[in-house]
Every structure is written in structure tokens, then in C-alpha cells.
Coordinates of C-alpha atoms in Angstrom, one line a residue:
X1 CA 45.0 -22.7 -70.7
X2 CA 47.9 -20.8 -69.1
X3 CA 51.3 -22.4 -68.9
X4 CA 54.3 -21.7 -66.7
X5 CA 57.6 -23.1 -68.0
X6 CA 60.6 -23.2 -65.7
X7 CA 64.1 -23.8 -67.0
X8 CA 67.5 -22.2 -66.4
X9 CA 68.3 -22.5 -70.1
X10 CA 67.0 -19.6 -72.2
X11 CA 67.3 -21.8 -75.3
X12 CA 65.0 -24.4 -73.7
X13 CA 62.5 -21.8 -72.6
X14 CA 62.4 -20.5 -76.2
X15 CA 62.0 -24.0 -77.7
X16 CA 59.1 -24.9 -75.3
X17 CA 57.4 -21.5 -75.8
X18 CA 57.6 -21.9 -79.6
X19 CA 56.2 -25.5 -79.4
X20 CA 53.3 -24.4 -77.3
X21 CA 52.5 -21.5 -79.6
X22 CA 52.6 -23.7 -82.6
X23 CA 49.8 -25.9 -81.2
X24 CA 47.8 -22.8 -80.2
X25 CA 48.7 -21.9 -76.7
X26 CA 49.7 -18.2 -76.3
X27 CA 49.4 -17.7 -72.6
X28 CA 52.9 -18.7 -71.6
X29 CA 54.9 -17.3 -68.7
X30 CA 58.6 -18.2 -67.9
X31 CA 60.7 -18.5 -64.8
X32 CA 64.5 -19.2 -64.7
X33 CA 64.4 -21.5 -61.6
X34 CA 62.0 -23.0 -59.1
X35 CA 62.2 -20.2 -56.6
X36 CA 61.2 -17.6 -59.2
X37 CA 58.4 -19.9 -60.3
X38 CA 57.1 -20.1 -56.7
X39 CA 57.2 -16.3 -56.4
X40 CA 55.2 -16.1 -59.6
X41 CA 52.6 -18.7 -58.6
X42 CA 50.1 -16.3 -57.1
X43 CA 50.2 -13.7 -59.9
X44 CA 50.3 -16.1 -62.8
X45 CA 47.9 -18.8 -61.6
X46 CA 49.0 -21.3 -64.2
X47 CA 46.9 -24.3 -65.3
X48 CA 49.9 -26.3 -66.4
X49 CA 53.5 -26.3 -65.2
X50 CA 56.5 -27.5 -67.3
X51 CA 59.7 -27.7 -65.4
X52 CA 63.3 -28.7 -65.8
X53 CA 64.7 -31.2 -63.3
X54 CA 68.1 -29.7 -62.6
X55 CA 68.2 -25.9 -61.8
X56 CA 69.8 -23.6 -59.3
X57 CA 68.1 -22.3 -56.2
X58 CA 65.2 -24.8 -56.3
X59 CA 65.2 -27.9 -58.6
X60 CA 62.2 -29.2 -60.5
X61 CA 61.4 -32.0 -58.0
X62 CA 61.3 -29.5 -55.0
X63 CA 59.3 -27.1 -57.2
X64 CA 56.7 -29.8 -58.0
X65 CA 56.4 -30.8 -54.3
X66 CA 56.0 -27.1 -53.2
X67 CA 53.4 -26.6 -55.9
X68 CA 51.5 -29.6 -54.6
X69 CA 51.7 -28.3 -51.1
X70 CA 50.6 -24.8 -52.1
X71 CA 47.0 -23.8 -51.2

């Protein structure tokens, strides 16, 4: 399973990545905001998205809506 984690905090990105690796998930990509995540969607093709709520450029709620609307 491939994960995309989206957070503007490098500390949170590291914590989430480490937690996923501890339970056996090594395919983890990171984005710093919702817009970057949307730009990565095609190339990464994640199975699971973990996102922060409050971020610059595009917040987590808008990101989730855009992912749902994405073909």
C-alpha cells in the first residue's frame, strides 16, 4: 500500500512516516501542502492519503474534496 502524507510541519511528516514504517509500510511519499499533494497525485498514485487540516496554499478539507473530484 502506498501512502501520501500531507503536512506543513516537517516534524509531523517525520512522526507519521516513522509510525507507518514501524507497522510495515515503506512506500510513503510526502507533500508540504495540499497544492503540492495535488501536483503529485498523478505520479504517486497513492492508495491512502493522510492530511493535516490547516495548511497554506490548500487546506486539508479542500485537498480531500479535490481528491474526491479527481478522475
